[in-house]
mmCIF file of C-alpha atoms in Angstrom:
data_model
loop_
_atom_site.group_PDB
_atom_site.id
_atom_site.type_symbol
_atom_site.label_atom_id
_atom_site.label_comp_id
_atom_site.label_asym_id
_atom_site.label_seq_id
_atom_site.Cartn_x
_atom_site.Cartn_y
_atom_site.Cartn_z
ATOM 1 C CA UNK A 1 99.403 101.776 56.034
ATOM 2 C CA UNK A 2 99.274 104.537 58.413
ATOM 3 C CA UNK A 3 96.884 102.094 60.973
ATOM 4 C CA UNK A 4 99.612 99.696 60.824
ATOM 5 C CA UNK A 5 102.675 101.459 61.395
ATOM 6 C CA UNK A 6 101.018 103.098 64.700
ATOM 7 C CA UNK A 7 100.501 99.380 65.973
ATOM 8 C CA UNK A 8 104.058 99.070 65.019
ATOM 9 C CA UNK A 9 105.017 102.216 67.457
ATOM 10 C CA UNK A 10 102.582 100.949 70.051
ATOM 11 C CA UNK A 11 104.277 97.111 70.068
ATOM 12 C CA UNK A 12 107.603 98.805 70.644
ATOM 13 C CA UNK A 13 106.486 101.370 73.163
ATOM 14 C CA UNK A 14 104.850 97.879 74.878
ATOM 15 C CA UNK A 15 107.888 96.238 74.566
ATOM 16 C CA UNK A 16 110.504 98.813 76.200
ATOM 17 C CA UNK A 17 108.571 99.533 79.014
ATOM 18 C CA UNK A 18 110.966 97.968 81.271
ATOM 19 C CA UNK A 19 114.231 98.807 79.662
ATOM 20 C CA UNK A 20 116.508 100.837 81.970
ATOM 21 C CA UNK A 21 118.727 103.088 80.429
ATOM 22 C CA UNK A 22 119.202 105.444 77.756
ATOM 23 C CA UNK A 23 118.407 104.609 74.270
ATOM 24 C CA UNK A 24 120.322 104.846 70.752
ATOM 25 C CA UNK A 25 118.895 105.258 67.620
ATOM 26 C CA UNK A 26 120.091 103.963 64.154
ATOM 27 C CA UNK A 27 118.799 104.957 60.998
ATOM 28 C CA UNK A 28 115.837 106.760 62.304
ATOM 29 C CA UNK A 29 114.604 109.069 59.099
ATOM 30 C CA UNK A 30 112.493 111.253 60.407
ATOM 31 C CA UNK A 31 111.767 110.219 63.783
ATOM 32 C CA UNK A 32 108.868 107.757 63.274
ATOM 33 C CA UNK A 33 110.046 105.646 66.256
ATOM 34 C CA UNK A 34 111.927 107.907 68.140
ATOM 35 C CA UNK A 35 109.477 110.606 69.449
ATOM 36 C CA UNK A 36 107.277 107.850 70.650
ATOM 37 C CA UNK A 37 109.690 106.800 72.237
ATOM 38 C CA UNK A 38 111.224 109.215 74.023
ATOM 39 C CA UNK A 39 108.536 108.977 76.345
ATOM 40 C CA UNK A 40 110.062 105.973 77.696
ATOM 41 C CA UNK A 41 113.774 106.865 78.134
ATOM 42 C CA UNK A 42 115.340 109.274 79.451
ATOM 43 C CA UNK A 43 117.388 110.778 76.868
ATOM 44 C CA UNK A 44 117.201 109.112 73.187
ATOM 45 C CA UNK A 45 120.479 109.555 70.722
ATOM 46 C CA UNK A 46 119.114 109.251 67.068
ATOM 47 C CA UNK A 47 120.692 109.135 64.109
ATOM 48 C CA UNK A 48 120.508 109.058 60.330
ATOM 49 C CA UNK A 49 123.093 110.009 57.153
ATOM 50 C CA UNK A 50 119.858 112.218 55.530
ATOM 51 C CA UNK A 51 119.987 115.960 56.840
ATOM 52 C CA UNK A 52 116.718 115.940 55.070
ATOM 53 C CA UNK A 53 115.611 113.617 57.638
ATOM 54 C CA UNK A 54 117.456 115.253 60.618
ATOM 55 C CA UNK A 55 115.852 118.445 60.096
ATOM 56 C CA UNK A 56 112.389 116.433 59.475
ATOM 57 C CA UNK A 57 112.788 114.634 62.547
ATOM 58 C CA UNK A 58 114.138 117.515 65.049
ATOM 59 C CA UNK A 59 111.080 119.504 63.413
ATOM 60 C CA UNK A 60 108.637 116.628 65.000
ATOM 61 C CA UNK A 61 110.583 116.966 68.000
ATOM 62 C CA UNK A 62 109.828 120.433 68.573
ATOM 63 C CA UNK A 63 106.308 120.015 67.852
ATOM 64 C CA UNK A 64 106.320 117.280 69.546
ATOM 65 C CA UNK A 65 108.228 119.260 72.604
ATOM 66 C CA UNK A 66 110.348 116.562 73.116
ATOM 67 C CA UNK A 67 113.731 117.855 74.699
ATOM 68 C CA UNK A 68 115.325 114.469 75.676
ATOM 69 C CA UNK A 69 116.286 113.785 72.030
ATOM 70 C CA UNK A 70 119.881 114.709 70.136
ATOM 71 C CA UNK A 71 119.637 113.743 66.521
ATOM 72 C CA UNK A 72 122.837 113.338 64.700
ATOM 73 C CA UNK A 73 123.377 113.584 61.147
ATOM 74 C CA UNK A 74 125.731 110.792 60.731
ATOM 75 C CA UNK A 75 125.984 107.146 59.468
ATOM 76 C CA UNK A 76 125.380 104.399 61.555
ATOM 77 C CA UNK A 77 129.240 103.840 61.302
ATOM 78 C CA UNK A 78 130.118 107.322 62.388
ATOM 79 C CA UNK A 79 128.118 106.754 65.386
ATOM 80 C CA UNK A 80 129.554 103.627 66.426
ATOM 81 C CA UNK A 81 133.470 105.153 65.727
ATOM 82 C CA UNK A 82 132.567 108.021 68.257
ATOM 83 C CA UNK A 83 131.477 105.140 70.962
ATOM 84 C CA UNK A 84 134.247 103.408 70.243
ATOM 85 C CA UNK A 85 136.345 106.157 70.908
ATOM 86 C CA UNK A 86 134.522 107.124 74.111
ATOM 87 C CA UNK A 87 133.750 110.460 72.480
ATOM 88 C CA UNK A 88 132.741 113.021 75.223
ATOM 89 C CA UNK A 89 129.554 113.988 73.085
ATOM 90 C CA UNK A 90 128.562 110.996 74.558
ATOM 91 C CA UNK A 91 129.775 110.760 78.462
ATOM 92 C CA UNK A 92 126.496 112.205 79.982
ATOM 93 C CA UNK A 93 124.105 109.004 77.941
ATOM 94 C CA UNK A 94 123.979 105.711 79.721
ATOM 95 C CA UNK A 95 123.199 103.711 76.582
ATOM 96 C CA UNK A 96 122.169 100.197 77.314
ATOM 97 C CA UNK A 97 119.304 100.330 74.639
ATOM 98 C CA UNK A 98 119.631 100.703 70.937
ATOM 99 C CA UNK A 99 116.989 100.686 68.124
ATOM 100 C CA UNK A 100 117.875 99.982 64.771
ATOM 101 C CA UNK A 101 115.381 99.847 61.283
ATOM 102 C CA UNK A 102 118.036 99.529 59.035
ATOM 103 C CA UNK A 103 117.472 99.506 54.879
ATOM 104 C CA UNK A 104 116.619 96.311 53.384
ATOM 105 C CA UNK A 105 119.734 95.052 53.284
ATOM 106 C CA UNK A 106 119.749 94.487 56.398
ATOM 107 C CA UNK A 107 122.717 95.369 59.465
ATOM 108 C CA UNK A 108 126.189 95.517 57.860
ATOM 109 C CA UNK A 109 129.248 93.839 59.390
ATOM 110 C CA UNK A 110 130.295 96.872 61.478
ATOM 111 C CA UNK A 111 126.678 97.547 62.345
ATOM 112 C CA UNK A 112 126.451 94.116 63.571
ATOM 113 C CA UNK A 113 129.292 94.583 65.653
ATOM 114 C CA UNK A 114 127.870 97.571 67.188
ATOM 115 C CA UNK A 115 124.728 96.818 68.544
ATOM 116 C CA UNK A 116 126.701 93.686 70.397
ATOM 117 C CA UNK A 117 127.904 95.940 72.714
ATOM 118 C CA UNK A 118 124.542 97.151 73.901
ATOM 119 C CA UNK A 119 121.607 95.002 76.677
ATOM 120 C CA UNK A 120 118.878 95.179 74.150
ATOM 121 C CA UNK A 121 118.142 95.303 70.976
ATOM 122 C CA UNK A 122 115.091 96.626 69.480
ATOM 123 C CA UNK A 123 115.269 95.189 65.431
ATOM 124 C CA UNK A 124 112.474 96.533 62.860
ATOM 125 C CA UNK A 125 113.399 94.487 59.681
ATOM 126 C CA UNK A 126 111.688 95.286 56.386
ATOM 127 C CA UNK A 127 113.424 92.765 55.070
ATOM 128 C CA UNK A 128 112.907 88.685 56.597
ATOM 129 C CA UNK A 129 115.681 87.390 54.922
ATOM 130 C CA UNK A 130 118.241 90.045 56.187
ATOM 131 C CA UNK A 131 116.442 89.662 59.268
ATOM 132 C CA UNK A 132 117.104 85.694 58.959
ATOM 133 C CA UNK A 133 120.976 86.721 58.641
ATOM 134 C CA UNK A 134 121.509 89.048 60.768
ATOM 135 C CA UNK A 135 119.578 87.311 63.993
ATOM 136 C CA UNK A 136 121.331 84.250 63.188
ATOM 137 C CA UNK A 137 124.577 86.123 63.842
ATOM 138 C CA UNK A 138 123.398 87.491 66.847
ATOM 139 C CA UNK A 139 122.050 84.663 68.439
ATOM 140 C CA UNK A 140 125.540 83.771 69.672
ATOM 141 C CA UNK A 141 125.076 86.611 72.171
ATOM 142 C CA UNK A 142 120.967 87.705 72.351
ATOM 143 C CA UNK A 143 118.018 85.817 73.094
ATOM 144 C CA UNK A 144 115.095 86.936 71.526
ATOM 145 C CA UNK A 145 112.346 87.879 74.222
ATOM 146 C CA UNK A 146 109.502 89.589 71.387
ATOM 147 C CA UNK A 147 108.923 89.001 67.694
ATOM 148 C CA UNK A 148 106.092 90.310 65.424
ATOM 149 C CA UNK A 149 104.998 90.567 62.270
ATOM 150 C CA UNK A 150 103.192 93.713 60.971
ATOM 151 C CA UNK A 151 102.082 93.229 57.322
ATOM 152 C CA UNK A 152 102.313 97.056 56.196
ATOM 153 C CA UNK A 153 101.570 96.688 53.008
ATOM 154 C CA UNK A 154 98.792 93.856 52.242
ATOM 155 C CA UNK A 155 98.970 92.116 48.731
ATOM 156 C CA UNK A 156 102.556 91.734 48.703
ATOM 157 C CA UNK A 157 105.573 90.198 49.579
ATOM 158 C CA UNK A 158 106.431 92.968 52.078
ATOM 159 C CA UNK A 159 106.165 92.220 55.503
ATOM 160 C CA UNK A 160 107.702 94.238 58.525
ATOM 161 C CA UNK A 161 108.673 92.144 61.326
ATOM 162 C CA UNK A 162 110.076 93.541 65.218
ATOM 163 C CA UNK A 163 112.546 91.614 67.685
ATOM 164 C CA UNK A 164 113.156 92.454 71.198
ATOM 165 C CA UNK A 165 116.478 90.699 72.182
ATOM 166 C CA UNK A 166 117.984 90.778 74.618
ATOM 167 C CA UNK A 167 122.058 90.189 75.480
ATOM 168 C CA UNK A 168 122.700 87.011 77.190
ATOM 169 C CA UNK A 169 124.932 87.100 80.486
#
């Protein structure tokens, strides 16, 4: 429900309050999360493989009149081969933050291996046993600081659940 997912945005605007940093943005369709919270970073990387969704999203953006955001139309993997490669699209971003709402299967491998290298990790699961998986990978490195459950869709088995976590020194 619409009620819902706005006390989902609120519980993650809450909950990066205090992150320092810019942000990073996986999988962000069209910019549910991400123009909320640009308003607590200073400059937000999103992206997402649907140009449907990029042009959705940098529409809210400009309604929204949001110029801290860059929205990329590219996989999550794409992204994380142009960090890898210290691409100098991305020199001026200090990204120590990244957000991901991945499908419901959940992070894959390379994914996973991404969002090690960042501080914190925001997580919004639609899924609780991909969640399950994939936390229990990351627990080697991330502590989880916040965890909630937003039942979206009441009368069924759907439940959407956020993590804060946050990387271990």
């Amino acid at each position: 429900s619409r009620g819902m997912n706005e006390k989902m945005i609120e519980w993650v605007k809450r909950c990066s309050e205090d992150l320092k940093g810019d942000l990073v943005e996986l999988y962000c369709g069209n910019g549910n999360f991400t123009i909320p919270l640009s308003e607590r970073f200073n400059k937000v990387i999103a992206t997402e493989i649907s140009k449907e969704s990029i042009e959705a999203a940098t529409f809210n953006a400009e309604i929204n009149s949001r110029e801290n955001i860059t929205f990329l139309a590219m996989s999550a993997a794409e992204f994380s081969r142009l960090k890898s490669e210290n691409s100098p699209l991305l020199k001026r971003y200090d990204l120590k933050n990244v957000l991901i709402d991945p499908p419901r299967a959940g992070l894959d491998e390379k994914s996973r291996e991404f969002v090690n290298e960042f501080e914190n990790i925001i997580y919004i699961s639609c899924n609780p046993e991909t969640l399950k998986r994939d936390l229990e990978i990351l627990r080697d490195k991330f502590k989880i600081e916040k965890f909630a459950m937003f039942d979206q869709f009441p009368h069924t088995l759907h439940v959407e659940s956020g993590v804060i976590l946050k990387k271990m020194l």
